[in-house]
Coordinates of C-alpha atoms in Angstrom, one line a residue:
M747 CA -18.9 -141.7 -73.9
A748 CA -15.9 -142.3 -76.2
L749 CA -13.8 -145.3 -76.9
V750 CA -10.1 -144.8 -77.9
D751 CA -7.8 -147.4 -79.4
T752 CA -5.0 -147.1 -81.9
N753 CA -6.2 -150.4 -83.4
A754 CA -9.2 -149.6 -85.7
G755 CA -10.4 -153.2 -85.9
R756 CA -10.4 -153.7 -82.2
L757 CA -12.1 -150.3 -81.7
K758 CA -14.9 -151.4 -84.0
E759 CA -15.2 -154.8 -82.4
T760 CA -15.4 -153.3 -78.9
K761 CA -18.0 -150.8 -79.8
E762 CA -20.2 -153.4 -81.4
R763 CA -19.8 -155.7 -78.4
L764 CA -20.7 -153.0 -75.9
Q765 CA -23.7 -152.0 -78.0
A766 CA -24.9 -155.6 -78.3
E767 CA -24.2 -156.8 -74.7
R768 CA -24.9 -153.7 -72.7
G769 CA -27.2 -151.7 -74.9
L770 CA -24.9 -148.7 -74.9
T771 CA -25.8 -146.1 -77.5
G772 CA -24.1 -142.8 -78.5
L773 CA -20.6 -144.3 -78.3
T774 CA -18.0 -142.3 -80.3
T775 CA -14.7 -143.7 -81.4
S776 CA -11.3 -142.3 -82.0
Q777 CA -7.8 -143.6 -82.5
T778 CA -6.3 -140.8 -80.4
L779 CA -7.4 -139.3 -77.1
D780 CA -6.7 -135.8 -78.6
G781 CA -9.2 -136.6 -81.3
A782 CA -11.8 -137.8 -78.8
I783 CA -11.4 -134.8 -76.6
A784 CA -11.7 -132.4 -79.6
H785 CA -14.7 -134.2 -81.0
H786 CA -16.7 -134.1 -77.7
R787 CA -15.8 -130.4 -77.2
E788 CA -17.2 -129.6 -80.6
R789 CA -20.4 -131.4 -79.6
D790 CA -20.5 -129.4 -76.3
D791 CA -20.3 -132.8 -74.5
P792 CA -16.9 -132.6 -72.9
I793 CA -15.1 -135.7 -71.5
H794 CA -14.6 -135.4 -67.7
L795 CA -13.2 -138.8 -66.9
V796 CA -10.7 -141.0 -68.7
C797 CA -10.1 -144.7 -67.9
C798 CA -6.6 -145.8 -69.0
A799 CA -6.0 -149.4 -69.7
A800 CA -3.1 -149.2 -72.0
G801 CA 0.0 -149.3 -69.8
P802 CA 2.2 -147.0 -67.6
A803 CA 3.3 -144.8 -70.5
V804 CA -0.3 -143.9 -71.4
N805 CA -1.1 -143.4 -67.7
E806 CA 1.7 -140.9 -67.3
E807 CA 0.9 -139.0 -70.5
V808 CA -2.8 -138.6 -69.7
I809 CA -2.2 -137.5 -66.1
R810 CA 0.4 -135.0 -67.2
R811 CA -2.0 -133.6 -69.8
A812 CA -5.2 -133.9 -67.7
E813 CA -5.8 -130.2 -67.1
E814 CA -5.0 -129.5 -70.8
F815 CA -7.7 -132.0 -71.7
G816 CA -10.1 -130.4 -69.2
L817 CA -10.5 -133.7 -67.2
Q818 CA -11.8 -134.0 -63.7
G819 CA -10.5 -137.5 -63.1
V820 CA -8.2 -140.2 -64.4
Y821 CA -8.8 -143.8 -63.6
A822 CA -5.6 -145.7 -64.3
E823 CA -4.9 -149.4 -64.6
K824 CA -2.0 -150.6 -62.5
P825 CA 0.9 -150.4 -62.5
L826 CA 0.5 -146.6 -62.5
T827 CA 4.1 -146.3 -63.6
L828 CA 7.3 -148.3 -63.5
S829 CA 9.3 -145.5 -61.7
L830 CA 8.8 -144.4 -58.1
K831 CA 10.2 -141.0 -59.1
T832 CA 7.5 -140.7 -61.8
A833 CA 4.8 -141.9 -59.4
D834 CA 5.8 -139.2 -56.9
E835 CA 5.7 -136.6 -59.7
L836 CA 2.2 -137.7 -60.7
A837 CA 1.0 -137.6 -57.1
E838 CA 2.4 -134.1 -56.8
L839 CA 0.6 -133.0 -60.0
E840 CA -2.6 -134.3 -58.5
G841 CA -2.0 -132.3 -55.3
Q842 CA -1.5 -129.1 -57.4
S843 CA -4.5 -129.5 -59.6
R844 CA -8.3 -130.2 -59.4
V845 CA -7.8 -133.6 -61.2
K846 CA -8.3 -136.7 -59.1
I847 CA -6.3 -139.9 -59.8
Q848 CA -7.5 -143.3 -58.9
V849 CA -5.5 -146.5 -59.5
N850 CA -7.4 -149.8 -60.0
Y851 CA -7.4 -151.1 -56.4
L852 CA -11.1 -151.9 -56.3
R853 CA -10.7 -154.6 -53.6
N854 CA -9.7 -151.8 -51.1
H855 CA -13.2 -150.5 -51.4
C856 CA -15.1 -153.8 -51.3
T857 CA -17.3 -154.1 -48.2
T858 CA -16.5 -157.8 -47.9
H859 CA -12.8 -157.3 -47.9
R860 CA -13.1 -154.4 -45.4
A861 CA -15.3 -156.5 -43.1
I862 CA -12.6 -159.3 -43.1
L863 CA -9.9 -156.8 -42.3
D864 CA -11.9 -155.4 -39.4
Y865 CA -12.5 -159.0 -38.2
I866 CA -8.7 -159.7 -38.2
R867 CA -7.9 -156.4 -36.5
A868 CA -10.5 -157.2 -33.8
G869 CA -8.7 -160.5 -33.0
G870 CA -11.2 -162.7 -34.8
L871 CA -8.3 -165.0 -35.9
G872 CA -6.5 -164.8 -32.5
E873 CA -3.1 -163.3 -32.1
L874 CA -1.5 -162.4 -35.4
L875 CA 2.0 -164.0 -35.6
F876 CA 2.7 -164.4 -39.3
V877 CA 0.9 -163.7 -42.6
R878 CA 1.1 -165.6 -45.9
V879 CA -0.6 -164.3 -49.1
L880 CA -0.8 -165.8 -52.5
Y881 CA -1.1 -164.1 -55.9
K882 CA -1.7 -165.7 -59.2
G883 CA 1.4 -164.4 -60.9
G884 CA 2.8 -161.1 -62.4
V885 CA 4.5 -158.9 -59.9
L886 CA 3.5 -155.7 -61.8
A887 CA -0.1 -156.5 -62.7
V888 CA -1.4 -158.8 -60.0
S889 CA 0.7 -158.6 -56.8
P890 CA -0.2 -154.9 -56.2
H891 CA -3.7 -156.1 -55.3
V892 CA -2.4 -158.1 -52.3
I893 CA 0.1 -155.5 -51.4
A894 CA -2.6 -152.9 -51.3
I895 CA -4.8 -155.1 -49.1
L896 CA -1.8 -155.7 -46.8
N897 CA -1.2 -151.9 -46.6
L898 CA -4.8 -151.4 -45.7
L899 CA -4.7 -154.1 -43.0
F900 CA -1.6 -152.8 -41.4
G901 CA -2.4 -149.1 -42.0
E902 CA 1.0 -148.4 -43.6
K903 CA 3.4 -149.6 -46.2
P904 CA 6.0 -152.3 -45.3
R905 CA 8.8 -151.2 -43.0
A906 CA 11.2 -153.4 -44.9
V907 CA 11.6 -155.9 -47.7
L908 CA 13.5 -158.7 -46.0
A909 CA 13.9 -160.9 -49.1
G910 CA 12.8 -161.0 -52.7
V911 CA 13.6 -163.6 -55.3
F912 CA 12.4 -164.7 -58.7
S913 CA 9.9 -167.5 -58.3
P914 CA 10.9 -170.9 -59.8
L915 CA 7.5 -170.8 -61.4
E916 CA 8.2 -169.0 -64.7
N917 CA 4.6 -169.1 -65.9
S918 CA 3.7 -165.5 -65.2
R919 CA 1.2 -163.4 -67.1
A920 CA 4.0 -162.2 -69.5
P921 CA 7.8 -162.5 -69.8
T922 CA 8.1 -158.8 -68.9
D923 CA 6.0 -159.3 -65.7
P924 CA 7.7 -162.1 -63.7
N925 CA 6.6 -163.9 -60.6
I926 CA 8.4 -162.7 -57.5
D927 CA 8.3 -164.2 -54.1
A928 CA 9.1 -161.9 -51.1
I929 CA 9.1 -161.5 -47.4
L930 CA 7.8 -158.1 -46.2
Q931 CA 7.9 -156.7 -42.7
Y932 CA 5.0 -154.6 -41.3
L933 CA 4.4 -153.1 -37.9
W934 CA 1.5 -154.6 -36.0
Q935 CA 0.5 -153.5 -32.5
D936 CA 4.0 -152.3 -31.7
R937 CA 5.8 -155.3 -33.0
N938 CA 7.1 -156.5 -36.3
I939 CA 5.1 -159.0 -38.4
N940 CA 6.6 -160.9 -41.3
V941 CA 4.5 -161.4 -44.4
M942 CA 5.3 -164.0 -47.1
V943 CA 4.1 -163.1 -50.5
T944 CA 4.2 -166.0 -52.9
A945 CA 3.3 -166.4 -56.6
T946 CA 1.3 -169.5 -57.5
G947 CA 1.8 -169.2 -61.3
R948 CA -0.8 -169.0 -64.1
G949 CA -1.0 -172.6 -65.5
S950 CA 1.3 -174.0 -68.1
V951 CA 4.2 -172.0 -69.5
D952 CA 3.0 -170.8 -72.9
F953 CA 5.1 -167.8 -73.9
P954 CA 5.1 -166.9 -77.6

């Protein structure tokens, strides 16, 4: 297993913490992915899976170079990319290669979440007329979780975005990741259902 970070101090701190808290041994470190890949190839211990938690630009670079690196999979933090065009290109790359891409939507695979969705589909809450969901704030980093669950519930992406506005709550996770409120429209049992997605904010405003 290799840790990669351009910040040498953070790299050292993370390695020490993982060793102390989780008893992980044999961790290698590198300030570049190229260096980590090369080092493990020399050890005849190739890296097969890369977990990206450094933003959309890194996600894209790693996925585009995945076959060059000899990877079998890339686990990417959301947002995968900030461009729908780029997202389509990366999906096409996956389809043309043996490399599998997974974006961090773990809730979609949680048995509890799936049981709740099955309960709703079976009419456990009665007739579904309207849906409202809340997210803590950050349209790029946090709202995709609720959108992914909604897509799973309805079995497809929204048919339309009826409204979308900046939330009056400006206390998002970061200035570049604002709170957005929206009304989405999904198809449910041959009729349209409106879904209100609302940011609740993340506490007091404390931007640097």
